[in-house]
Short mmCIF file of C-alpha atoms in Angstrom, two decimals:
data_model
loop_
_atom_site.label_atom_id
_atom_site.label_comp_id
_atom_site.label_asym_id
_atom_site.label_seq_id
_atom_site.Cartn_x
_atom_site.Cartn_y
_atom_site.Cartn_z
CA UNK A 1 66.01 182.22 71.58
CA UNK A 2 68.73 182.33 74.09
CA UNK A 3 69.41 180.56 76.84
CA UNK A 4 71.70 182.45 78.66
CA UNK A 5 71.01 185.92 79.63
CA UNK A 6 74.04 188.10 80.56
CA UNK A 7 71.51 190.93 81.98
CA UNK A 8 70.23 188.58 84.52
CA UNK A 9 73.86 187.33 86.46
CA UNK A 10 73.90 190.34 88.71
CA UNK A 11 71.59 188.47 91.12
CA UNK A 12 69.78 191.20 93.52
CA UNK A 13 69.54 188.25 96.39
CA UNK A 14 73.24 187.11 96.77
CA UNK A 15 75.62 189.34 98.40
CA UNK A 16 79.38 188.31 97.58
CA UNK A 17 79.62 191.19 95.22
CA UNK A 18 80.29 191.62 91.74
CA UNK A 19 82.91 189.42 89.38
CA UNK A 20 84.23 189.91 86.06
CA UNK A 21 83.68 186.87 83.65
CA UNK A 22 86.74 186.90 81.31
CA UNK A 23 87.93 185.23 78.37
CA UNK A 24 91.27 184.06 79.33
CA UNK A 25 92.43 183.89 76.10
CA UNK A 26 92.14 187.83 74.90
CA UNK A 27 91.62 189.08 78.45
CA UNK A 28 88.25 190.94 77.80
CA UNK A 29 85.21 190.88 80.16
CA UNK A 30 82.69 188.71 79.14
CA UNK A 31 79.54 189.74 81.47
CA UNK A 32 79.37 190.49 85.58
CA UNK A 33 78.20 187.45 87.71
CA UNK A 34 77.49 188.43 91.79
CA UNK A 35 79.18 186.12 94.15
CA UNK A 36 77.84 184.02 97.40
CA UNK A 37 78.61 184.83 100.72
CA UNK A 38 78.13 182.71 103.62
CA UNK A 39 74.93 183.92 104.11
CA UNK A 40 73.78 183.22 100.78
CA UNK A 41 74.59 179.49 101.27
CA UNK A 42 72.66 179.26 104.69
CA UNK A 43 69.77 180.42 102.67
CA UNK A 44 70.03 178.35 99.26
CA UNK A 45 70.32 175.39 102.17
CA UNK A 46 67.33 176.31 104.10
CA UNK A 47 65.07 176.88 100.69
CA UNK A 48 66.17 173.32 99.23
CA UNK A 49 65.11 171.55 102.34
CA UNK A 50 61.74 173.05 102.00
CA UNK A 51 61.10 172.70 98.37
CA UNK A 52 62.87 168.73 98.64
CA UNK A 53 60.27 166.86 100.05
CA UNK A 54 57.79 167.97 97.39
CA UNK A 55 60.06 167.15 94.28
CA UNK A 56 60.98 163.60 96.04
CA UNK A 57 57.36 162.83 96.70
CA UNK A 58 56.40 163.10 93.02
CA UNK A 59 56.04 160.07 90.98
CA UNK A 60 59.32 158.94 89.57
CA UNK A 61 58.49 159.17 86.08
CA UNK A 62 57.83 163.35 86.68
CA UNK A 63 61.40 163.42 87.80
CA UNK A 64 62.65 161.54 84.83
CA UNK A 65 60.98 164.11 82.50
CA UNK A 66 62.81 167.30 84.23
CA UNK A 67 65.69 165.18 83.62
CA UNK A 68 65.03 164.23 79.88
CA UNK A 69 64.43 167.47 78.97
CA UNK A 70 67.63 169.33 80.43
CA UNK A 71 69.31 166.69 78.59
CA UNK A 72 67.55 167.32 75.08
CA UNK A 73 68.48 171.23 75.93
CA UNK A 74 71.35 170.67 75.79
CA UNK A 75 71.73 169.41 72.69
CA UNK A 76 69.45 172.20 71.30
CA UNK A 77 71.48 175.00 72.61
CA UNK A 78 74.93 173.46 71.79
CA UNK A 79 76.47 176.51 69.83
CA UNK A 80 75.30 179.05 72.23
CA UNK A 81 76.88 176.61 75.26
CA UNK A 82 80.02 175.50 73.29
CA UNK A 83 80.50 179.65 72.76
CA UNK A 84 80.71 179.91 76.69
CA UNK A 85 82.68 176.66 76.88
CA UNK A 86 85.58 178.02 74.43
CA UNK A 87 85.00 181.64 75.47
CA UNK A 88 84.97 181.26 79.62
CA UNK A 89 87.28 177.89 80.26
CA UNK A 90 89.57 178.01 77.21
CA UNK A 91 88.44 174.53 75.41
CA UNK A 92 89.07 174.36 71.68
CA UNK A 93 85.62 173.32 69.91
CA UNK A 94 86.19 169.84 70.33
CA UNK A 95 86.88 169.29 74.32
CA UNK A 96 83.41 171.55 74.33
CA UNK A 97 81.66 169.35 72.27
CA UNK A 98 82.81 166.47 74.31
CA UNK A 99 81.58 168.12 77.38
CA UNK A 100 78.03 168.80 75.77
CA UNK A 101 77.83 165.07 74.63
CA UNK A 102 78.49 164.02 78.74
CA UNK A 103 76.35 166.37 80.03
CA UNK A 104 73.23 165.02 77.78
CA UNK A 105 73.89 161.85 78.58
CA UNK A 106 74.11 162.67 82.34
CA UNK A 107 71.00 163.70 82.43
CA UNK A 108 69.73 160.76 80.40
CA UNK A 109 71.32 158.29 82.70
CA UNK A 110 70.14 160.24 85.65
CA UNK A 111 66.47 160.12 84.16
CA UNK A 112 66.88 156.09 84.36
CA UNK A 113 67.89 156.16 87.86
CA UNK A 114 64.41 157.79 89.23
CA UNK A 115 63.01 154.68 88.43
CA UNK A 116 65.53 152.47 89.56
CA UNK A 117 64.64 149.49 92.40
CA UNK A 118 64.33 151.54 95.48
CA UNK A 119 65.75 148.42 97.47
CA UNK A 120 65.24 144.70 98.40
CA UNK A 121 62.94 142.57 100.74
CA UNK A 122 64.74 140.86 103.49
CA UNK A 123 64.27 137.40 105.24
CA UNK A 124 63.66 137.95 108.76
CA UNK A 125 63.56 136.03 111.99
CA UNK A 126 60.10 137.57 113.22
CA UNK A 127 56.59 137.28 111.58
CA UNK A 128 57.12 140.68 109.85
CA UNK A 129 57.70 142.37 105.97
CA UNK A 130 61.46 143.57 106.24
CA UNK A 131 62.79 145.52 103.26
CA UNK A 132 65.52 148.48 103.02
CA UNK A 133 64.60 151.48 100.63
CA UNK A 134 66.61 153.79 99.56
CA UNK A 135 65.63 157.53 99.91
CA UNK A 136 67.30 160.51 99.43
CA UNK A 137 69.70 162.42 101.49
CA UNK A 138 67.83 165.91 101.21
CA UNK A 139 70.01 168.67 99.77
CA UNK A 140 73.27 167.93 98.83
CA UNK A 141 76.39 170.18 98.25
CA UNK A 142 77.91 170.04 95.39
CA UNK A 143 81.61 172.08 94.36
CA UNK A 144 82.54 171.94 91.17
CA UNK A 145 86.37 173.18 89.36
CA UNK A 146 86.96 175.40 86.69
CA UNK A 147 88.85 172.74 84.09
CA UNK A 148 85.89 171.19 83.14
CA UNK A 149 83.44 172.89 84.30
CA UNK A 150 80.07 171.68 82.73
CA UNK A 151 80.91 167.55 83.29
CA UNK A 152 82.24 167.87 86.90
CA UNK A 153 79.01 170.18 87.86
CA UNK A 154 76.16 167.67 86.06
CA UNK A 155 77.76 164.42 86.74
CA UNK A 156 76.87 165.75 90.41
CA UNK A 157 73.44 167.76 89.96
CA UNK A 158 71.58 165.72 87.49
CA UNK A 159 71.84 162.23 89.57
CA UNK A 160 70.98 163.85 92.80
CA UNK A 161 67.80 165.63 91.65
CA UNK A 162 66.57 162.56 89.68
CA UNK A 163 67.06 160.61 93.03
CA UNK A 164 64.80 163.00 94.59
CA UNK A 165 66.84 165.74 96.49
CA UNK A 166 67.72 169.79 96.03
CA UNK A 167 71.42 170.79 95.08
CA UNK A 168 73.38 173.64 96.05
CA UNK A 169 75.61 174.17 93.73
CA UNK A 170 79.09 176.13 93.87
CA UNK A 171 81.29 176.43 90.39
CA UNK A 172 84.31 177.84 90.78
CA UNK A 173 83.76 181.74 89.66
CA UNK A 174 86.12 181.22 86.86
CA UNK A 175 83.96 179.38 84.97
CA UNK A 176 80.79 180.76 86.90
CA UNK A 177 78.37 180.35 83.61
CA UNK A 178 79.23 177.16 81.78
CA UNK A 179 79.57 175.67 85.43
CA UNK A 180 76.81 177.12 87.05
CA UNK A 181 74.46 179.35 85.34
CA UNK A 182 74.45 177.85 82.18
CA UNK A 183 72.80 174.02 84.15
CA UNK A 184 70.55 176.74 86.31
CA UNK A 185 68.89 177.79 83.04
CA UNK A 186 68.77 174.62 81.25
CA UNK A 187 67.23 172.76 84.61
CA UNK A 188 64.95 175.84 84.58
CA UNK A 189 63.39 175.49 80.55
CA UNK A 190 63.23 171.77 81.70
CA UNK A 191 60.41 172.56 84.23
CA UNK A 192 62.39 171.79 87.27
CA UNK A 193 60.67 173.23 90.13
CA UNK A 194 62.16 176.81 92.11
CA UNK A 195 63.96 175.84 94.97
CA UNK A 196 65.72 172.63 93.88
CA UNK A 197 68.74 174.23 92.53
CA UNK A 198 70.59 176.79 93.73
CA UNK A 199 73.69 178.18 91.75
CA UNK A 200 76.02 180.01 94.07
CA UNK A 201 79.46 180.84 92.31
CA UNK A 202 82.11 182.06 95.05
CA UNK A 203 85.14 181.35 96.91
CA UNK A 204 86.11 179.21 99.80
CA UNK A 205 84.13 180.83 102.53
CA UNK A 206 81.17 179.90 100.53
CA UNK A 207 82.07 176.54 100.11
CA UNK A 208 83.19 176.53 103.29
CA UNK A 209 79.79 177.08 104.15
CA UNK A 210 78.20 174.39 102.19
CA UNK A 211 80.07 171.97 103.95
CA UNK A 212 79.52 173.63 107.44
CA UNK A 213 75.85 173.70 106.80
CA UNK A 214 73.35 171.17 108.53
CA UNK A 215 71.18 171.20 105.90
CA UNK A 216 73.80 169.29 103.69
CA UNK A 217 74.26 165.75 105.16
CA UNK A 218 75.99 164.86 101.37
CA UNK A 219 79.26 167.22 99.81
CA UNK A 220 80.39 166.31 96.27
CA UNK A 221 83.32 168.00 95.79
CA UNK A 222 85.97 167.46 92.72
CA UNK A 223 89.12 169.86 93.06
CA UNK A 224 93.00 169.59 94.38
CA UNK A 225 93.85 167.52 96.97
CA UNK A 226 94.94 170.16 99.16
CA UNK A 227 91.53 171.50 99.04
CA UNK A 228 89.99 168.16 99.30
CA UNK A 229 91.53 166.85 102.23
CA UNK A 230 90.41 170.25 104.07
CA UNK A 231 86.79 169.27 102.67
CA UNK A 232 87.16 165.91 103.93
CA UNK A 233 88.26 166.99 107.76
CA UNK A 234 85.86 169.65 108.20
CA UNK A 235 82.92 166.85 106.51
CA UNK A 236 84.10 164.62 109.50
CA UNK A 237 83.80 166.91 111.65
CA UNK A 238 80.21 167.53 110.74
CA UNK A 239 79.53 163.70 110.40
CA UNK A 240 78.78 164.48 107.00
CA UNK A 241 79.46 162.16 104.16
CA UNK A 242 82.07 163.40 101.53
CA UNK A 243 82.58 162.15 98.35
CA UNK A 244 86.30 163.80 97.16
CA UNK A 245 87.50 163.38 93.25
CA UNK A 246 90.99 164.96 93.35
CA UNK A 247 94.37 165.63 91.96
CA UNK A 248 96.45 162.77 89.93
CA UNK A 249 99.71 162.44 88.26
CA UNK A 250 98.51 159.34 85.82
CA UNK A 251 101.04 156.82 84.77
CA UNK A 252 101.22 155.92 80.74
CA UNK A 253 103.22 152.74 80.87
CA UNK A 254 104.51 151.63 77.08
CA UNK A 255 105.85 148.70 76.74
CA UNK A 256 108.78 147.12 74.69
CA UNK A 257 105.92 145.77 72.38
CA UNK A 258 104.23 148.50 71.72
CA UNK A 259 103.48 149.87 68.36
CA UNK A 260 105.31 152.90 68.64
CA UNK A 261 103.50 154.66 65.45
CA UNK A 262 100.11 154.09 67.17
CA UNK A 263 101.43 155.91 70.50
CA UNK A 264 102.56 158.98 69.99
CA UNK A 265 98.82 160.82 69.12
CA UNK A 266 97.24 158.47 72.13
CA UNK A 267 100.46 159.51 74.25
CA UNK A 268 100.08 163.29 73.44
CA UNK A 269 96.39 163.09 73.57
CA UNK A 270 97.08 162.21 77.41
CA UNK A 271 99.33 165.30 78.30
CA UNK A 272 98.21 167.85 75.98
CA UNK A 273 94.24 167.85 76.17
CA UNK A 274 92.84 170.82 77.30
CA UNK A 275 96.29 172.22 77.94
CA UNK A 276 96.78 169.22 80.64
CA UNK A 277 93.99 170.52 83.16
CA UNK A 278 92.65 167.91 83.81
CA UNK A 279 92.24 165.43 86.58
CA UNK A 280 93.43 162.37 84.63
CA UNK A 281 96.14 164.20 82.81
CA UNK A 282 99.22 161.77 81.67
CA UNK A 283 101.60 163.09 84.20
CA UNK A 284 104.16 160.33 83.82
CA UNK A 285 105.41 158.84 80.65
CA UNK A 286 107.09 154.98 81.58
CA UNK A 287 108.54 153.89 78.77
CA UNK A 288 110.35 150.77 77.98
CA UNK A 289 114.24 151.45 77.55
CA UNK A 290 114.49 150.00 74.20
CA UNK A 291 111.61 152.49 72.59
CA UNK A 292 112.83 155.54 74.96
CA UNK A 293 115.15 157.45 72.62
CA UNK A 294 112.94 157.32 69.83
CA UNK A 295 109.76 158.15 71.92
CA UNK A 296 111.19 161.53 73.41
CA UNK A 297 112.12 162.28 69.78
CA UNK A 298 108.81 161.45 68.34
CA UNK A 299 106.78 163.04 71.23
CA UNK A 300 109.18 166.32 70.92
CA UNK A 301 108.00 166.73 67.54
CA UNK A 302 104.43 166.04 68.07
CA UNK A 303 104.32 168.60 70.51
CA UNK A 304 106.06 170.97 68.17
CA UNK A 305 103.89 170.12 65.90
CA UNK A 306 100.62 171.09 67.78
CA UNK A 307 99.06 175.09 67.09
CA UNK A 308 98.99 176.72 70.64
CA UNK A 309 96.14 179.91 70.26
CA UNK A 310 92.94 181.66 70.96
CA UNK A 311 90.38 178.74 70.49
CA UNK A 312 86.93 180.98 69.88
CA UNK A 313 89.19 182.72 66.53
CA UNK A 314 91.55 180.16 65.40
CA UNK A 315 91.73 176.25 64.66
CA UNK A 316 94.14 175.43 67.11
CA UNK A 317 95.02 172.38 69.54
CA UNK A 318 95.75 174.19 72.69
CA UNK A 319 93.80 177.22 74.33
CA UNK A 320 95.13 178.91 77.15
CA UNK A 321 95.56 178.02 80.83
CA UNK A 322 92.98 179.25 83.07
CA UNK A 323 94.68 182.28 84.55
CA UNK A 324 98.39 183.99 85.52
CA UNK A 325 98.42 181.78 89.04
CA UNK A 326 98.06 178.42 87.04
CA UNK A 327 100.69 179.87 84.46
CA UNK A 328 102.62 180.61 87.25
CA UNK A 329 103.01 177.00 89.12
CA UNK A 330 103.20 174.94 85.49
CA UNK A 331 106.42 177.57 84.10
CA UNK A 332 107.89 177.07 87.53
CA UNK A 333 107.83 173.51 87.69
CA UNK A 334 109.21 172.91 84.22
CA UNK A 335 111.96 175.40 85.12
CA UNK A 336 112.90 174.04 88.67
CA UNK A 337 112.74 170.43 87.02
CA UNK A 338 115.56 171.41 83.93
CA UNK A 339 117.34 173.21 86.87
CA UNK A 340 117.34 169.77 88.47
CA UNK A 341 119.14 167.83 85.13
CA UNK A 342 115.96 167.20 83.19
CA UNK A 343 115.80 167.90 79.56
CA UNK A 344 113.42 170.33 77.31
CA UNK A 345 113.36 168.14 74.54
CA UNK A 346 110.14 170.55 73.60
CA UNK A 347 108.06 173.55 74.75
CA UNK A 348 109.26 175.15 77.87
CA UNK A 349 107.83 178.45 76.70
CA UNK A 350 104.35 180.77 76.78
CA UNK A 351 103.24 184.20 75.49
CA UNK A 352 100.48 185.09 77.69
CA UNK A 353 98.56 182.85 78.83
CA UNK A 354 99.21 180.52 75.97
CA UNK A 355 101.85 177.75 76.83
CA UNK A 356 103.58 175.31 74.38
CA UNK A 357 103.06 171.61 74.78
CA UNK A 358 106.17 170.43 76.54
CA UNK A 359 108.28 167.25 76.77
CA UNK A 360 110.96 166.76 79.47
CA UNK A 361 113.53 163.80 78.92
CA UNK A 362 115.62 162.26 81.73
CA UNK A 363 113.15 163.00 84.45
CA UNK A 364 113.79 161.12 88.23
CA UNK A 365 112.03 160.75 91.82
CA UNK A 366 113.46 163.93 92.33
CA UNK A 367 112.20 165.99 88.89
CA UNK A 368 109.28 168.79 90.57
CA UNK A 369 107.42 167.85 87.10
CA UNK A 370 107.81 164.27 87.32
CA UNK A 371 106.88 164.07 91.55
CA UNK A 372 103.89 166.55 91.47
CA UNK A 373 100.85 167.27 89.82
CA UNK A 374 101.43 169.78 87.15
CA UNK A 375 98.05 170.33 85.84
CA UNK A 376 99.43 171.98 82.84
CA UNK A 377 100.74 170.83 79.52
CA UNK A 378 103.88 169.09 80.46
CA UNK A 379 104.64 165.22 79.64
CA UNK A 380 107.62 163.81 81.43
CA UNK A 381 109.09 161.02 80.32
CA UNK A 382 111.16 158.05 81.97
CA UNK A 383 112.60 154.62 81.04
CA UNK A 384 112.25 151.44 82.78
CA UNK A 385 113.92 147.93 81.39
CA UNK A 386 111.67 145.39 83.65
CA UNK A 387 107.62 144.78 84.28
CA UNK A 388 108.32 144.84 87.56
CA UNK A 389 110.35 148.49 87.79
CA UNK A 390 107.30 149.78 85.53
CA UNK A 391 104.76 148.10 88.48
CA UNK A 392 106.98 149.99 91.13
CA UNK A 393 107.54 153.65 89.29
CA UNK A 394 103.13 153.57 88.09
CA UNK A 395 103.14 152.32 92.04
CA UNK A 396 104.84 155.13 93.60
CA UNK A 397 103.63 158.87 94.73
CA UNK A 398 100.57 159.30 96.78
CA UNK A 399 97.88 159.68 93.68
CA UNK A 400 96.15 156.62 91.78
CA UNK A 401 93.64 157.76 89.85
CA UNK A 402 94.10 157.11 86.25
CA UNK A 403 96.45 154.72 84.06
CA UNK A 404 97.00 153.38 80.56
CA UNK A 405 99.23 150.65 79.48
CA UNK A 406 100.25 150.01 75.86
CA UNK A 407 101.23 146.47 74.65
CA UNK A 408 100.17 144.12 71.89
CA UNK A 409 99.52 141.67 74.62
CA UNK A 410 96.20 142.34 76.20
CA UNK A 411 96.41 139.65 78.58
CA UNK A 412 99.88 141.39 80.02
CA UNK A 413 99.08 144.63 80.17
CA UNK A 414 95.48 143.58 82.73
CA UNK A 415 97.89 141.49 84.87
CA UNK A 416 100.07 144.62 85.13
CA UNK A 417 97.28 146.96 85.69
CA UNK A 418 96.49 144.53 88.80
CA UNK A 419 99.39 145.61 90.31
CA UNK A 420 98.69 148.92 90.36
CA UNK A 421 96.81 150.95 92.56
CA UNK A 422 94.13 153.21 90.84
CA UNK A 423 90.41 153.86 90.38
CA UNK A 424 90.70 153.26 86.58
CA UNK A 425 92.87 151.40 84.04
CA UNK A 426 92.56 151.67 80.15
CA UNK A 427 94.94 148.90 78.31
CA UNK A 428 95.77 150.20 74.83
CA UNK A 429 94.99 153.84 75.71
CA UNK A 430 95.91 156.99 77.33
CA UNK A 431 94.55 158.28 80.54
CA UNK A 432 92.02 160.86 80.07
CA UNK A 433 88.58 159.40 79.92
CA UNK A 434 84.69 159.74 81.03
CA UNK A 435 81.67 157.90 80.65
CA UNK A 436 78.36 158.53 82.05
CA UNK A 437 77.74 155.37 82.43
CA UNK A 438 80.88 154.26 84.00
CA UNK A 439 81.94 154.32 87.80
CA UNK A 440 84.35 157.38 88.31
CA UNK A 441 87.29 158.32 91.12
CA UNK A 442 90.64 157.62 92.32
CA UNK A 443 92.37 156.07 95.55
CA UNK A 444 94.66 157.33 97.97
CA UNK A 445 95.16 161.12 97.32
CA UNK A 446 93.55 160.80 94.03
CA UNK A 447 89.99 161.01 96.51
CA UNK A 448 87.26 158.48 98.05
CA UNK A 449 86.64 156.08 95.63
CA UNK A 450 84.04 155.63 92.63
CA UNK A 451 82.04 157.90 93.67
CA UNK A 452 80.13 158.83 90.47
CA UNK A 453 78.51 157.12 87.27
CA UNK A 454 76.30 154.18 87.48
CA UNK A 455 75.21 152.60 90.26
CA UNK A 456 77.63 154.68 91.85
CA UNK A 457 75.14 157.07 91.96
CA UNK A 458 72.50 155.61 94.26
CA UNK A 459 75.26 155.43 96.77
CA UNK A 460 76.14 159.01 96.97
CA UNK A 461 73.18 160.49 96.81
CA UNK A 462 70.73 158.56 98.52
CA UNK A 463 70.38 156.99 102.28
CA UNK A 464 69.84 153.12 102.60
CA UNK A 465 66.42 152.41 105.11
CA UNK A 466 65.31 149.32 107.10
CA UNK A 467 62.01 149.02 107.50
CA UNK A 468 59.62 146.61 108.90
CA UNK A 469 55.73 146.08 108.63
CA UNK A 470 53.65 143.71 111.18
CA UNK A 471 50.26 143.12 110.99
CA UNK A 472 49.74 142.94 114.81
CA UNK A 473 51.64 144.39 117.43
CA UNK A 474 54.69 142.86 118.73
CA UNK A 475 54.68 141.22 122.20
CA UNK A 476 58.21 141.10 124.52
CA UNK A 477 58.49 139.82 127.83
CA UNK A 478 58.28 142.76 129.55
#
């Protein structure tokens, strides 16, 4: 039996109107989701805070069972999700799969947090118990992106509800089913209860909303770091806490010991995945002067090498981009960048929304594709002849989220990776990674920190309490 029900995403209680799901690879209309207004939020709020208290008050091992079973589900309906994964977002089989595998194991680790110690017991001064507990926040608001849309929704939504609070959650309406719709029917075969999770796809007013509302004291949000900076303020504002994953240009430093065979497929790996939308992208390729010629060359003819198509009807590598606007800013960039002096040593070309791996050679500060984000599948690449100009180029920019370092010596590339700011450092490997069970987020603009994975978890989505317990009452001298 199904999961998903296309008949059923023209929801007769939300009010943003009617959106087109498409398959950005052939263009064709998929099904008809209705968006959220601002409205629509203020209610989803208001009917999580009612049914929360309920769901946190039951034992912890009846929360650990919702979350067990959205996590067997989906593993059970993996062809019908992966279908939606390829179809909606543009992921070749295997980035799908990968995002299946997380979100099971999301939910598993989530299960294991509802019966986590709720806190500690305190030495105190007075004749009294003291202790802190942790309890939850109440409804948190969670926004989720369109690159991958199923991990950056359920790394979010499956802690908080095992920790004992209701989600509102708003995918971007891009990917409006695998990032929304398809966790609101899996949570819902799992037994969750009605009114815990609310799936609200729409634009910025709506999220807008979500972070405005007072029933929210918690805002997860994972996007640009335009948008998350404009999250961020208007949390403040609000005195809300706000836990930002953003934008990166990652650093892939390769040193003059490197094995130069062995980094070329973890090098294009980096850039390439998912077409390069993704948070942790290799945006920067540092490479030792002495392996630079030959790495361009090599890297130029992997990315040649790689089939660019329509990933639900051919074997291919590459997919396409999300949409025309995200075409737009990645074909611009590599263009104003070879206008600048850089070189195509590959790609620099689409049909449709399809774009061909590309590889720019003699990139500087001053090269658009080298400086900013791209979010697309570009891999500049620059030389450096010293550890310490490597330190200073993987230093500089305003992101530090990801970063890999290649080198035989393992005990070299950790000292270098302690002199560079970032949330996460992989020696030996390329940038793009995820764990469930590992701490996730950037610094600087990259966003707020670890905020998810692990303990991580009982930070975000839960309040810290002190309480006390006398057995008389308390005398002062007045």
């Amino acid at each position: 039996m199904a999961l998903l029900d296309p008949q059923n995403w023209q929801s007769r209680t939300l009010s943003g109107g009617a959106y087109a799901v498409t398959e950005p690879a052939t263009g064709d209309t998929l099904g008809t989701v209705t968006l959220a207004s601002p409205p629509d939020v203020t209610a989803a709020a208001e009917a999580g805070a009612g049914a929360q208290p309920s769901w946190a008050g039951l034992p912890h091992f009846e929360r650990a069972a919702v979350l067990r079973a959205a996590g067997d589900l989906f593993t059970a309906h993996a062809d019908e999700l992966r279908e939606w994964l390829v179809r909606e977002s543009g992921s070749i089989p295997g980035k799908a799969d990968f995002e299946l595998h997380v979100a099971a194991q999301e939910c598993y680790e989530a299960a294991a947090l509802a019966s986590r110690p709720a806190g500690q017991v305190l030495p105190s001064e007075a004749p009294r118990l003291s202790y802190t507990r942790r309890v939850p926040v109440g409804v948190v608001g969670v926004i989720a992106p369109f690159n991958a849309p199923l991990i950056l929704s359920i790394r979010s939504v499956a802690p908080a509800l095992a920790l004992g609070n209701a989600v509102v959650l708003k995918p971007d309406p891009r990917t409006a089913v695998c990032g929304g719709l398809a966790l609101a029917a899996v949570f819902a075969a799992a037994g969750l209860p009605e009114g815990l999770l609310h799936v609200l796809p729409g634009g910025a007013e709506a999220g807008q909303a979500l972070v405005a509302d007072p029933r929210t004291p918690v805002i997860s949000f994972t996007g640009s770091t335009g948008a998350g900076r404009a999250v961020g303020e208007a949390a403040g504002r609000h005195l809300k806490r706000a836990h930002l994953e953003l934008g990166g240009n990652s650093a892939l430093v390769v040193l003059e010991d490197a094995d130069i065979d062995a980094v070329i497929s973890t090098a294009a790996w980096g850039s390439f995945f998912h077409q390069g939308q993704i948070c942790m992208t290799t945006g920067r390729h540092l490479v030792h002067a002495s392996l630079y010629e030959e790495y361009v060359e090599r890297l130029a003819a992997k990315a040649d090498s790689l089939a660019v198509g329509d990933p639900h009807r051919d074997q291919v590598h590459l997919g396409p981009v999300i949409d025309g606007g995200q075409l737009a800013k990645i074909h611009g960039l590599v263009e104003s960048s070879t206008a600048r002096g850089a070189k195509l040593a590959a790609g620099g070309t689409h049909e449709d929304l399809f774009y061909r791996p590309t590889v720019l050679a003699g990139v500087d500060d001053d090269t658009p594709a080298y400086a900013q984000e791209v979010f697309g599948p570009v891999a500049p690449v620059r030389s450096f002849t010293t550890v310490d100009e490597a330190a200073a180029l993987a230093s500089a920019g305003e992101y530090g989220l990801s970063l890999g370092i290649v080198t035989r010596d393992t005990a070299r590339g950790l000292a270098l990776a302690d002199r560079i700011p970032t949330g996460i450092a992989h020696i030996n490997d390329q940038t793009v990674n995820d764990e469930a069970v590992a701490p996730f987020g950037g610094v600087a603009a990259s966003g707020t920190g670890a905020r998810f994975g692990g303990d991580a978890n009982l930070e975000a989505f839960t309040d810290l309490r002190w309480t006390t317990v006398r057995g008389d009452v308390a005398g002062y001298p007045f």
